[in-house]
Amino acid sequence: QVIRHKIAEMARLTESCFSFAETLAFQLENGVKNEIAGSMALLKVMSSKTFELCAREASQIIGGSSYTREGKGQEVERLYREVRSYAIPGGSEEILMDFAMKASKL
């Protein structure tokens, strides 16, 4: 039951990121370009945090196998090891959050 809840939480967060990305893509295609930068920054932060949580939870679910570079835990080990390298190149989460707030004029 606990594992089901972990998987459900990962699915919920992943689906919300995907929906947010689709909404922004639709806005871009329909000419809403000036007001979208802040939302893009928030999407990147949300996606990075979701990826980090999913990698950590998958590691917890698989257990010790997630520390080996071969076998059934191979993919989880690689993702868990590289999760930060995907998040950092686009800007740190704090800077992106600050940018999003400035763009929203709050």
GROMACS .gro file of N, CA and C in nm:
model
  318
    1GLN      N    1   0.082  -0.120   0.000
    1GLN     CA    2   0.000   0.000   0.000
    1GLN      C    3   0.087   0.126   0.000
    2VAL      N    4   0.193   0.127   0.076
    2VAL     CA    5   0.282   0.242   0.081
    2VAL      C    6   0.346   0.265  -0.056
    3ILE      N    7   0.385   0.159  -0.122
    3ILE     CA    8   0.447   0.171  -0.254
    3ILE      C    9   0.346   0.227  -0.354
    4ARG      N   10   0.222   0.183  -0.346
    4ARG     CA   11   0.117   0.236  -0.434
    4ARG      C   12   0.102   0.387  -0.415
    5HIS      N   13   0.108   0.431  -0.291
    5HIS     CA   14   0.096   0.574  -0.262
    5HIS      C   15   0.215   0.652  -0.319
    6LYS      N   16   0.334   0.595  -0.308
    6LYS     CA   17   0.453   0.660  -0.364
    6LYS      C   18   0.439   0.672  -0.516
    7ILE      N   19   0.397   0.566  -0.580
    7ILE     CA   20   0.381   0.567  -0.726
    7ILE      C   21   0.271   0.664  -0.767
    8ALA      N   22   0.162   0.668  -0.691
    8ALA     CA   23   0.054   0.761  -0.721
    8ALA      C   24   0.101   0.907  -0.709
    9GLU      N   25   0.180   0.935  -0.608
    9GLU     CA   26   0.232   1.070  -0.590
    9GLU      C   27   0.326   1.108  -0.704
   10MET      N   28   0.411   1.013  -0.746
   10MET     CA   29   0.500   1.040  -0.859
   10MET      C   30   0.419   1.064  -0.986
   11ALA      N   31   0.316   0.985  -1.008
   11ALA     CA   32   0.231   1.002  -1.127
   11ALA      C   33   0.158   1.136  -1.123
   12ARG      N   34   0.108   1.174  -1.007
   12ARG     CA   35   0.036   1.301  -0.993
   12ARG      C   36   0.126   1.418  -1.028
   13LEU      N   37   0.246   1.419  -0.975
   13LEU     CA   38   0.339   1.529  -1.001
   13LEU      C   39   0.384   1.531  -1.147
   14THR      N   40   0.411   1.413  -1.202
   14THR     CA   41   0.454   1.405  -1.341
   14THR      C   42   0.344   1.453  -1.436
   15GLU      N   43   0.222   1.411  -1.410
   15GLU     CA   44   0.109   1.453  -1.493
   15GLU      C   45   0.085   1.603  -1.484
   16SER      N   46   0.102   1.661  -1.366
   16SER     CA   47   0.081   1.805  -1.354
   16SER      C   48   0.190   1.882  -1.429
   17CYS      N   49   0.314   1.834  -1.426
   17CYS     CA   50   0.421   1.897  -1.504
   17CYS      C   51   0.391   1.888  -1.653
   18PHE      N   52   0.345   1.772  -1.697
   18PHE     CA   53   0.313   1.753  -1.839
   18PHE      C   54   0.200   1.845  -1.881
   19SER      N   55   0.097   1.856  -1.799
   19SER     CA   56  -0.016   1.943  -1.830
   19SER      C   57   0.028   2.090  -1.837
   20PHE      N   58   0.112   2.131  -1.742
   20PHE     CA   59   0.165   2.267  -1.741
   20PHE      C   60   0.245   2.293  -1.869
   21ALA      N   61   0.328   2.198  -1.910
   21ALA     CA   62   0.408   2.212  -2.032
   21ALA      C   63   0.319   2.222  -2.155
   22GLU      N   64   0.214   2.140  -2.161
   22GLU     CA   65   0.120   2.148  -2.273
   22GLU      C   66   0.051   2.284  -2.279
   23THR      N   67   0.013   2.336  -2.164
   23THR     CA   68  -0.053   2.467  -2.158
   23THR      C   69   0.041   2.575  -2.211
   24LEU      N   70   0.166   2.572  -2.168
   24LEU     CA   71   0.263   2.672  -2.214
   24LEU      C   72   0.292   2.657  -2.363
   25ALA      N   73   0.299   2.535  -2.412
   25ALA     CA   74   0.321   2.512  -2.555
   25ALA      C   75   0.204   2.568  -2.636
   26PHE      N   76   0.084   2.547  -2.587
   26PHE     CA   77  -0.036   2.600  -2.655
   26PHE      C   78  -0.030   2.753  -2.657
   27GLN      N   79   0.007   2.814  -2.546
   27GLN     CA   80   0.017   2.959  -2.541
   27GLN      C   81   0.123   3.011  -2.637
   28LEU      N   82   0.237   2.942  -2.644
   28LEU     CA   83   0.343   2.983  -2.738
   28LEU      C   84   0.296   2.976  -2.883
   29GLU      N   85   0.225   2.869  -2.916
   29GLU     CA   86   0.176   2.852  -3.053
   29GLU      C   87   0.072   2.957  -3.089
   30ASN      N   88   0.004   3.010  -2.990
   30ASN     CA   89  -0.103   3.106  -3.017
   30ASN      C   90  -0.064   3.249  -2.984
   31GLY      N   91   0.064   3.277  -2.981
   31GLY     CA   92   0.111   3.413  -2.975
   31GLY      C   93   0.122   3.479  -2.839
   32VAL      N   94   0.114   3.406  -2.730
   32VAL     CA   95   0.130   3.467  -2.597
   32VAL      C   96   0.277   3.450  -2.558
   33LYS      N   97   0.363   3.534  -2.612
   33LYS     CA   98   0.507   3.516  -2.590
   33LYS      C   99   0.562   3.608  -2.482
   34ASN      N  100   0.506   3.725  -2.466
   34ASN     CA  101   0.562   3.822  -2.372
   34ASN      C  102   0.540   3.785  -2.226
   35GLU      N  103   0.429   3.722  -2.195
   35GLU     CA  104   0.396   3.693  -2.056
   35GLU      C  105   0.430   3.550  -2.013
   36ILE      N  106   0.505   3.478  -2.093
   36ILE     CA  107   0.523   3.336  -2.066
   36ILE      C  108   0.655   3.302  -1.996
   37ALA      N  109   0.749   3.394  -1.993
   37ALA     CA  110   0.882   3.365  -1.939
   37ALA      C  111   0.878   3.322  -1.793
   38GLY      N  112   0.801   3.390  -1.711
   38GLY     CA  113   0.791   3.354  -1.570
   38GLY      C  114   0.733   3.215  -1.551
   39SER      N  115   0.632   3.183  -1.630
   39SER     CA  116   0.571   3.051  -1.622
   39SER      C  117   0.667   2.942  -1.667
   40MET      N  118   0.748   2.972  -1.767
   40MET     CA  119   0.849   2.875  -1.812
   40MET      C  120   0.950   2.847  -1.701
   41ALA      N  121   0.991   2.952  -1.631
   41ALA     CA  122   1.084   2.934  -1.520
   41ALA      C  123   1.021   2.848  -1.411
   42LEU      N  124   0.894   2.873  -1.380
   42LEU     CA  125   0.825   2.792  -1.278
   42LEU      C  126   0.812   2.647  -1.322
   43LEU      N  127   0.788   2.625  -1.450
   43LEU     CA  128   0.778   2.489  -1.502
   43LEU      C  129   0.912   2.416  -1.487
   44LYS      N  130   1.022   2.484  -1.515
   44LYS     CA  131   1.152   2.419  -1.500
   44LYS      C  132   1.179   2.381  -1.355
   45VAL      N  133   1.147   2.471  -1.263
   45VAL     CA  134   1.165   2.442  -1.120
   45VAL      C  135   1.078   2.324  -1.080
   46MET      N  136   0.951   2.329  -1.121
   46MET     CA  137   0.857   2.222  -1.086
   46MET      C  138   0.903   2.088  -1.144
   47SER      N  139   0.949   2.088  -1.268
   47SER     CA  140   0.995   1.965  -1.332
   47SER      C  141   1.121   1.910  -1.265
   48SER      N  142   1.214   1.998  -1.231
   48SER     CA  143   1.336   1.955  -1.164
   48SER      C  144   1.307   1.892  -1.028
   49LYS      N  145   1.220   1.957  -0.951
   49LYS     CA  146   1.185   1.904  -0.819
   49LYS      C  147   1.109   1.772  -0.831
   50THR      N  148   1.023   1.763  -0.932
   50THR     CA  149   0.949   1.638  -0.953
   50THR      C  150   1.043   1.525  -0.992
   51PHE      N  151   1.137   1.554  -1.081
   51PHE     CA  152   1.235   1.453  -1.123
   51PHE      C  153   1.318   1.406  -1.004
   52GLU      N  154   1.360   1.501  -0.921
   52GLU     CA  155   1.438   1.466  -0.803
   52GLU      C  156   1.358   1.374  -0.709
   53LEU      N  157   1.233   1.410  -0.684
   53LEU     CA  158   1.148   1.328  -0.596
   53LEU      C  159   1.126   1.190  -0.656
   54CYS      N  160   1.099   1.184  -0.786
   54CYS     CA  161   1.074   1.054  -0.849
   54CYS      C  162   1.198   0.965  -0.846
   55ALA      N  163   1.314   1.023  -0.868
   55ALA     CA  164   1.439   0.944  -0.862
   55ALA      C  165   1.461   0.891  -0.721
   56ARG      N  166   1.436   0.976  -0.621
   56ARG     CA  167   1.455   0.934  -0.481
   56ARG      C  168   1.354   0.825  -0.442
   57GLU      N  169   1.228   0.844  -0.480
   57GLU     CA  170   1.126   0.746  -0.445
   57GLU      C  171   1.147   0.614  -0.518
   58ALA      N  172   1.189   0.620  -0.645
   58ALA     CA  173   1.217   0.496  -0.718
   58ALA      C  174   1.332   0.421  -0.652
   59SER      N  175   1.430   0.495  -0.605
   59SER     CA  176   1.542   0.434  -0.534
   59SER      C  177   1.494   0.366  -0.406
   60GLN      N  178   1.403   0.431  -0.336
   60GLN     CA  179   1.347   0.373  -0.213
   60GLN      C  180   1.268   0.246  -0.243
   61ILE      N  181   1.191   0.249  -0.351
   61ILE     CA  182   1.107   0.134  -0.386
   61ILE      C  183   1.192   0.013  -0.425
   62ILE      N  184   1.294   0.036  -0.506
   62ILE     CA  185   1.378  -0.074  -0.553
   62ILE      C  186   1.474  -0.122  -0.445
   63GLY      N  187   1.514  -0.033  -0.357
   63GLY     CA  188   1.603  -0.071  -0.247
   63GLY      C  189   1.748  -0.077  -0.290
   64GLY      N  190   1.820  -0.175  -0.239
   64GLY     CA  191   1.963  -0.187  -0.263
   64GLY      C  192   2.000  -0.203  -0.409
   65SER      N  193   1.908  -0.252  -0.490
   65SER     CA  194   1.937  -0.268  -0.634
   65SER      C  195   1.960  -0.134  -0.702
   66SER      N  196   1.910  -0.027  -0.641
   66SER     CA  197   1.925   0.104  -0.704
   66SER      C  198   2.066   0.160  -0.689
   67TYR      N  199   2.153   0.088  -0.620
   67TYR     CA  200   2.291   0.132  -0.604
   67TYR      C  201   2.388   0.057  -0.695
   68THR      N  202   2.335  -0.033  -0.777
   68THR     CA  203   2.422  -0.108  -0.868
   68THR      C  204   2.410  -0.054  -1.009
   69ARG      N  205   2.518  -0.063  -1.083
   69ARG     CA  206   2.519  -0.011  -1.219
   69ARG      C  207   2.484  -0.116  -1.323
   70GLU      N  208   2.432  -0.226  -1.278
   70GLU     CA  209   2.386  -0.329  -1.371
   70GLU      C  210   2.267  -0.399  -1.309
   71GLY      N  211   2.195  -0.471  -1.391
   71GLY     CA  212   2.078  -0.541  -1.341
   71GLY      C  213   1.953  -0.454  -1.340
   72LYS      N  214   1.855  -0.493  -1.258
   72LYS     CA  215   1.726  -0.425  -1.262
   72LYS      C  216   1.728  -0.283  -1.205
   73GLY      N  217   1.826  -0.248  -1.125
   73GLY     CA  218   1.833  -0.114  -1.069
   73GLY      C  219   1.919  -0.017  -1.148
   74GLN      N  220   1.970  -0.061  -1.262
   74GLN     CA  221   2.064   0.017  -1.342
   74GLN      C  222   2.008   0.154  -1.381
   75GLU      N  223   1.887   0.160  -1.432
   75GLU     CA  224   1.829   0.288  -1.477
   75GLU      C  225   1.805   0.381  -1.359
   76VAL      N  226   1.754   0.327  -1.250
   76VAL     CA  227   1.728   0.410  -1.132
   76VAL      C  228   1.858   0.466  -1.077
   77GLU      N  229   1.962   0.384  -1.074
   77GLU     CA  230   2.092   0.430  -1.023
   77GLU      C  231   2.144   0.545  -1.108
   78ARG      N  232   2.134   0.532  -1.239
   78ARG     CA  233   2.185   0.637  -1.329
   78ARG      C  234   2.105   0.766  -1.312
   79LEU      N  235   1.973   0.754  -1.309
   79LEU     CA  236   1.890   0.874  -1.294
   79LEU      C  237   1.912   0.940  -1.159
   80TYR      N  238   1.923   0.860  -1.054
   80TYR     CA  239   1.945   0.914  -0.920
   80TYR      C  240   2.080   0.986  -0.912
   81ARG      N  241   2.178   0.933  -0.981
   81ARG     CA  242   2.312   0.993  -0.982
   81ARG      C  243   2.315   1.121  -1.064
   82GLU      N  244   2.240   1.126  -1.174
   82GLU     CA  245   2.247   1.239  -1.266
   82GLU      C  246   2.139   1.344  -1.248
   83VAL      N  247   2.050   1.326  -1.151
   83VAL     CA  248   1.935   1.414  -1.137
   83VAL      C  249   1.975   1.561  -1.124
   84ARG      N  250   2.077   1.590  -1.049
   84ARG     CA  251   2.119   1.730  -1.031
   84ARG      C  252   2.183   1.786  -1.158
   85SER      N  253   2.249   1.700  -1.236
   85SER     CA  254   2.312   1.749  -1.358
   85SER      C  255   2.209   1.792  -1.462
   86TYR      N  256   2.085   1.741  -1.452
   86TYR     CA  257   1.979   1.787  -1.541
   86TYR      C  258   1.919   1.918  -1.493
   87ALA      N  259   1.920   1.941  -1.364
   87ALA     CA  260   1.856   2.059  -1.308
   87ALA      C  261   1.943   2.185  -1.317
   88ILE      N  262   2.073   2.171  -1.302
   88ILE     CA  263   2.160   2.287  -1.288
   88ILE      C  264   2.179   2.370  -1.416
   89PRO      N  265   2.196   2.312  -1.536
   89PRO     CA  266   2.229   2.393  -1.653
   89PRO      C  267   2.132   2.506  -1.687
   90GLY      N  268   2.006   2.494  -1.659
   90GLY     CA  269   1.910   2.598  -1.693
   90GLY      C  270   1.900   2.709  -1.591
   91GLY      N  271   1.978   2.703  -1.486
   91GLY     CA  272   1.972   2.802  -1.380
   91GLY      C  273   1.927   2.738  -1.251
   92SER      N  274   1.974   2.792  -1.140
   92SER     CA  275   1.937   2.732  -1.012
   92SER      C  276   1.790   2.759  -0.982
   93GLU      N  277   1.733   2.676  -0.899
   93GLU     CA  278   1.591   2.689  -0.867
   93GLU      C  279   1.561   2.824  -0.801
   94GLU      N  280   1.651   2.870  -0.715
   94GLU     CA  281   1.628   2.997  -0.646
   94GLU      C  282   1.627   3.114  -0.745
   95ILE      N  283   1.719   3.112  -0.840
   95ILE     CA  284   1.725   3.220  -0.939
   95ILE      C  285   1.602   3.216  -1.028
   96LEU      N  286   1.561   3.098  -1.069
   96LEU     CA  287   1.442   3.086  -1.153
   96LEU      C  288   1.315   3.128  -1.079
   97MET      N  289   1.306   3.095  -0.952
   97MET     CA  290   1.190   3.138  -0.873
   97MET      C  291   1.187   3.290  -0.860
   98ASP      N  292   1.303   3.350  -0.837
   98ASP     CA  293   1.311   3.495  -0.827
   98ASP      C  294   1.272   3.559  -0.960
   99PHE      N  295   1.322   3.504  -1.071
   99PHE     CA  296   1.288   3.554  -1.203
   99PHE      C  297   1.137   3.545  -1.228
  100ALA      N  298   1.076   3.434  -1.190
  100ALA     CA  299   0.933   3.415  -1.210
  100ALA      C  300   0.853   3.518  -1.131
  101MET      N  301   0.895   3.547  -1.010
  101MET     CA  302   0.824   3.645  -0.928
  101MET      C  303   0.839   3.787  -0.984
  102LYS      N  304   0.958   3.817  -1.035
  102LYS     CA  305   0.977   3.949  -1.097
  102LYS      C  306   0.894   3.961  -1.224
  103ALA      N  307   0.886   3.853  -1.301
  103ALA     CA  308   0.808   3.854  -1.425
  103ALA      C  309   0.659   3.869  -1.397
  104SER      N  310   0.614   3.815  -1.284
  104SER     CA  311   0.471   3.825  -1.250
  104SER      C  312   0.437   3.956  -1.182
  105LYS      N  313   0.538   4.034  -1.148
  105LYS     CA  314   0.523   4.165  -1.084
  105LYS      C  315   0.450   4.155  -0.951
  106LEU      N  316   0.481   4.051  -0.874
  106LEU     CA  317   0.423   4.035  -0.740
  106LEU      C  318   0.516   4.089  -0.634
   0.00000   0.00000   0.00000
